[in-house]
Amino acid sequence: MLAVATDLLGASLQIDGIGGIIVETEAYRRDDEASHSFRGQTVANAAMFGSPARAYVYRSYGLHWCLNFVCEQGSAVLIRALEPVYGIETMRERRSVSETRKLCSGPGNLCKALSVTGNMNGLSVLAPPFSLELPAAIPAMTSGVRIGISKAAERPWRFAVTGSPYLSKPIRMERNVTD
DNA sequence: CTCAGGATGATCT
DNA sequence: GATCATCCTGAGG
């Protein structure tokens, strides 16, 4: 699952032709207090216990959507930020923001820019409307502590393309990623 | 049935 | 940095 989180960095993600390069991810797994799957399977988190390579989409704070890629049972990788590449004008309209740097900087922003909603929960990310291509060249990577959570936040499972200007926030407690 | 509390983001100070 | 908007889920009575 950590391997998936790093492999996705530099990958190209599009939904209906809109998207860009994944520059920030966060990993969650079953025996992880911060994970939605920690207390077992429920109606809401069922996708996390389904087949791998599917989307787990959930609503955050009542207003935002967040997109995850499901790995093995009960673990998933949260897509936190993209470098916008495809359909930038469409993203600007959806976000009502002009600065490219801010279009997909954060899980909620990214979902708004790509028009991800709860009805995509459980869909395969290997078939339309998704399009996922692994990177031609592996980018330099950095990891740090996860953010926005109160439990088990010290785990260094937040991954980012080193030096990317498109991150949701700067990496904290930075460390090396050795593949 | 009630109800607290989020894997957030925009805005204000 | 603090606040708040706003929706469920799932835990507890």
CSV table of C-alpha atoms (C1' of nucleotides) in Angstrom, one decimal:
chain,number,residue,atom,x,y,z
A,1,MET,CA,0.0,0.0,0.0
A,2,LEU,CA,2.9,2.3,0.7
A,3,ALA,CA,4.3,1.2,-2.6
A,4,VAL,CA,1.1,2.2,-4.3
A,5,ALA,CA,1.2,5.7,-2.6
A,6,THR,CA,4.7,6.3,-4.0
A,7,ASP,CA,4.0,4.6,-7.4
A,8,LEU,CA,1.1,7.0,-8.0
A,9,LEU,CA,3.4,10.0,-7.7
A,10,GLY,CA,4.1,11.3,-11.2
A,11,ALA,CA,1.3,9.3,-12.7
A,12,SER,CA,-1.3,11.0,-14.9
A,13,LEU,CA,-4.9,10.9,-13.7
A,14,GLN,CA,-7.8,12.1,-15.8
A,15,ILE,CA,-11.5,11.9,-15.4
A,16,ASP,CA,-13.5,12.5,-18.5
A,17,GLY,CA,-10.3,14.1,-20.0
A,18,ILE,CA,-9.8,16.5,-17.1
A,19,GLY,CA,-6.9,16.1,-14.8
A,20,GLY,CA,-3.1,16.1,-14.4
A,21,ILE,CA,-0.1,14.6,-12.7
A,22,ILE,CA,-0.5,13.3,-9.2
A,23,VAL,CA,2.0,15.1,-6.9
A,24,GLU,CA,0.7,14.3,-3.4
A,25,THR,CA,-0.8,11.2,-1.8
A,26,GLU,CA,-1.5,9.8,1.7
A,27,ALA,CA,-1.7,6.2,2.8
A,28,TYR,CA,-4.2,4.6,5.2
A,29,ARG,CA,-4.5,1.1,6.2
A,30,ARG,CA,-6.7,-1.3,8.2
A,31,ASP,CA,-4.8,-1.4,11.5
A,32,ASP,CA,-4.5,2.4,11.4
A,33,GLU,CA,-6.4,4.5,13.9
A,34,ALA,CA,-6.7,7.3,11.4
A,35,SER,CA,-8.2,5.1,8.7
A,36,HIS,CA,-11.9,4.9,8.0
A,37,SER,CA,-11.5,1.2,7.9
A,38,PHE,CA,-10.1,0.9,11.4
A,39,ARG,CA,-13.4,0.0,13.0
A,40,GLY,CA,-14.3,-2.6,10.4
A,41,GLN,CA,-16.6,-2.6,7.4
A,42,THR,CA,-19.7,-0.4,7.3
A,43,VAL,CA,-22.0,0.8,4.6
A,44,ALA,CA,-20.1,4.0,4.1
A,45,ASN,CA,-16.6,2.6,3.9
A,46,ALA,CA,-17.6,-0.6,2.0
A,47,ALA,CA,-15.5,0.4,-1.0
A,48,MET,CA,-12.4,0.2,1.1
A,49,PHE,CA,-13.1,-3.5,1.6
A,50,GLY,CA,-13.9,-4.2,-2.0
A,51,SER,CA,-11.6,-5.0,-4.9
A,52,PRO,CA,-8.4,-3.1,-5.3
A,53,ALA,CA,-8.0,-0.4,-8.0
A,54,ARG,CA,-11.4,1.0,-7.3
A,55,ALA,CA,-12.3,4.4,-6.1
A,56,TYR,CA,-13.4,5.1,-2.5
A,57,VAL,CA,-15.1,8.5,-2.4
A,58,TYR,CA,-16.4,10.0,0.8
A,59,ARG,CA,-17.8,13.3,2.0
A,60,SER,CA,-15.6,15.3,4.3
A,61,TYR,CA,-17.0,17.9,6.7
A,62,GLY,CA,-20.3,17.7,5.1
A,63,LEU,CA,-19.2,19.7,2.0
A,64,HIS,CA,-16.2,18.3,0.3
A,65,TRP,CA,-15.5,15.1,-1.5
A,66,CYS,CA,-12.3,13.1,-1.2
A,67,LEU,CA,-10.9,10.5,-3.7
A,68,ASN,CA,-9.0,7.4,-2.7
A,69,PHE,CA,-7.6,4.5,-4.6
A,70,VAL,CA,-8.4,1.2,-2.8
A,71,CYS,CA,-5.4,-1.1,-2.3
A,72,GLU,CA,-5.6,-4.4,-0.5
A,73,GLN,CA,-8.5,-5.1,2.0
A,74,GLY,CA,-9.2,-2.1,4.1
A,75,SER,CA,-6.3,0.1,2.9
A,76,ALA,CA,-6.4,3.0,0.5
A,77,VAL,CA,-4.4,5.9,-0.8
A,78,LEU,CA,-5.9,9.4,-0.6
A,79,ILE,CA,-5.1,11.6,-3.7
A,80,ARG,CA,-4.3,14.9,-2.1
A,81,ALA,CA,-3.0,17.1,-5.0
A,82,LEU,CA,-2.5,17.2,-8.8
A,83,GLU,CA,-0.4,19.4,-11.1
A,84,PRO,CA,-3.2,20.5,-13.5
A,85,VAL,CA,-2.4,19.6,-17.1
A,86,TYR,CA,-5.6,18.6,-19.0
A,87,GLY,CA,-8.7,20.8,-19.2
A,88,ILE,CA,-7.3,23.6,-17.1
A,89,GLU,CA,-10.0,26.1,-18.3
A,90,THR,CA,-12.7,23.7,-17.2
A,91,MET,CA,-11.1,23.4,-13.8
A,92,ARG,CA,-10.9,27.1,-13.5
A,93,GLU,CA,-14.7,27.4,-14.1
A,94,ARG,CA,-15.5,24.6,-11.7
A,95,ARG,CA,-13.3,26.0,-9.0
A,96,SER,CA,-14.0,29.7,-9.6
A,97,VAL,CA,-10.2,30.2,-9.1
A,98,SER,CA,-7.8,31.5,-11.7
A,99,GLU,CA,-4.4,30.5,-10.2
A,100,THR,CA,-3.4,27.2,-11.7
A,101,ARG,CA,-1.4,26.3,-8.6
A,102,LYS,CA,-4.5,26.3,-6.5
A,103,LEU,CA,-6.9,24.3,-8.8
A,104,CYS,CA,-6.1,20.9,-7.4
A,105,SER,CA,-4.2,21.7,-4.3
A,106,GLY,CA,-6.0,19.6,-1.7
A,107,PRO,CA,-8.3,16.5,-1.7
A,108,GLY,CA,-11.5,18.6,-1.7
A,109,ASN,CA,-10.3,21.0,-4.3
A,110,LEU,CA,-9.1,18.3,-6.6
A,111,CYS,CA,-12.5,16.6,-6.5
A,112,LYS,CA,-14.3,19.8,-7.3
A,113,ALA,CA,-11.9,20.5,-10.2
A,114,LEU,CA,-12.4,16.9,-11.6
A,115,SER,CA,-16.0,16.8,-10.7
A,116,VAL,CA,-15.7,13.8,-8.5
A,117,THR,CA,-18.8,13.0,-6.4
A,118,GLY,CA,-20.1,10.2,-4.3
A,119,ASN,CA,-21.7,8.5,-7.3
A,120,MET,CA,-18.1,7.5,-8.4
A,121,ASN,CA,-17.7,5.5,-5.2
A,122,GLY,CA,-16.7,1.9,-6.0
A,123,LEU,CA,-15.9,2.5,-9.7
A,124,SER,CA,-12.8,1.0,-11.2
A,125,VAL,CA,-10.1,3.5,-11.7
A,126,LEU,CA,-8.8,1.5,-14.6
A,127,ALA,CA,-11.8,2.2,-16.8
A,128,PRO,CA,-13.7,5.2,-18.0
A,129,PRO,CA,-14.4,7.9,-16.9
A,130,PHE,CA,-11.1,7.4,-15.2
A,131,SER,CA,-7.8,7.3,-17.1
A,132,LEU,CA,-4.6,6.4,-15.2
A,133,GLU,CA,-1.1,6.2,-16.7
A,134,LEU,CA,2.0,5.5,-14.8
A,135,PRO,CA,4.9,7.9,-15.2
A,136,ALA,CA,7.5,7.7,-17.9
A,137,ALA,CA,10.1,8.7,-15.4
A,138,ILE,CA,9.9,8.2,-11.6
A,139,PRO,CA,10.1,11.6,-9.9
A,140,ALA,CA,12.1,12.4,-6.8
A,141,MET,CA,9.9,11.9,-3.8
A,142,THR,CA,9.6,13.2,-0.2
A,143,SER,CA,7.6,11.9,2.6
A,144,GLY,CA,6.3,13.5,5.8
A,145,VAL,CA,3.6,13.2,8.5
A,146,ARG,CA,0.0,13.1,7.5
A,147,ILE,CA,-2.1,16.2,8.0
A,148,GLY,CA,-5.7,17.0,9.0
A,149,ILE,CA,-6.1,14.1,11.3
A,150,SER,CA,-5.9,13.7,15.1
A,151,LYS,CA,-5.1,10.0,15.5
A,152,ALA,CA,-1.9,8.3,14.5
A,153,ALA,CA,-0.9,11.5,12.7
A,154,GLU,CA,2.8,10.8,13.4
A,155,ARG,CA,3.1,8.2,10.7
A,156,PRO,CA,5.2,9.5,7.8
A,157,TRP,CA,2.7,8.3,5.2
A,158,ARG,CA,2.2,11.5,3.3
A,159,PHE,CA,4.1,11.4,0.0
A,160,ALA,CA,4.9,14.1,-2.5
A,161,VAL,CA,6.9,14.9,-5.6
A,162,THR,CA,9.9,16.7,-4.2
A,163,GLY,CA,9.6,20.5,-4.5
A,164,SER,CA,6.3,20.5,-6.4
A,165,PRO,CA,4.6,23.9,-6.2
A,166,TYR,CA,1.1,22.2,-6.4
A,167,LEU,CA,1.0,20.6,-2.9
A,168,SER,CA,-1.9,21.3,-0.6
A,169,LYS,CA,0.6,22.3,2.1
A,170,PRO,CA,4.3,22.1,2.7
A,171,ILE,CA,5.6,18.7,3.8
A,172,ARG,CA,6.3,18.5,7.5
A,173,MET,CA,8.8,16.3,9.3
A,174,GLU,CA,10.3,15.6,6.0
A,175,ARG,CA,12.3,12.5,5.4
A,176,ASN,CA,13.9,10.6,2.6
A,177,VAL,CA,12.0,8.1,0.5
A,178,THR,CA,14.1,5.1,-0.3
A,179,ASP,CA,12.5,2.9,-2.9
B,1,DC,C1',-33.5,8.4,18.3
B,2,DT,C1',-30.1,11.8,19.3
B,3,DC,C1',-25.7,13.7,18.6
B,4,DA,C1',-20.7,14.5,18.4
B,5,DG,C1',-17.1,14.8,15.3
B,6,DG,C1',-14.5,14.5,11.2
B,7,DA,C1',-8.5,12.1,5.9
B,8,DT,C1',-11.3,20.3,4.4
B,9,DG,C1',-11.2,24.9,2.5
B,10,DA,C1',-12.2,29.9,2.4
B,11,DT,C1',-12.1,33.8,4.9
B,12,DC,C1',-11.0,36.9,8.4
B,13,DT,C1',-7.6,38.8,11.9
C,1,DG,C1',-4.0,31.0,13.7
C,2,DA,C1',-9.1,30.9,14.4
C,3,DT,C1',-13.6,30.3,12.8
C,4,DC,C1',-17.3,28.3,10.4
C,5,DA,C1',-20.0,26.3,6.8
C,6,DT,C1',-22.8,21.9,6.5
C,7,DC,C1',-23.7,16.5,6.1
C,8,DC,C1',-23.8,12.1,7.3
C,9,DT,C1',-22.1,8.0,9.8
C,10,DG,C1',-21.9,5.2,13.6
C,11,DA,C1',-21.9,5.0,18.5
C,12,DG,C1',-24.6,5.2,22.6
C,13,DG,C1',-29.3,5.5,25.2
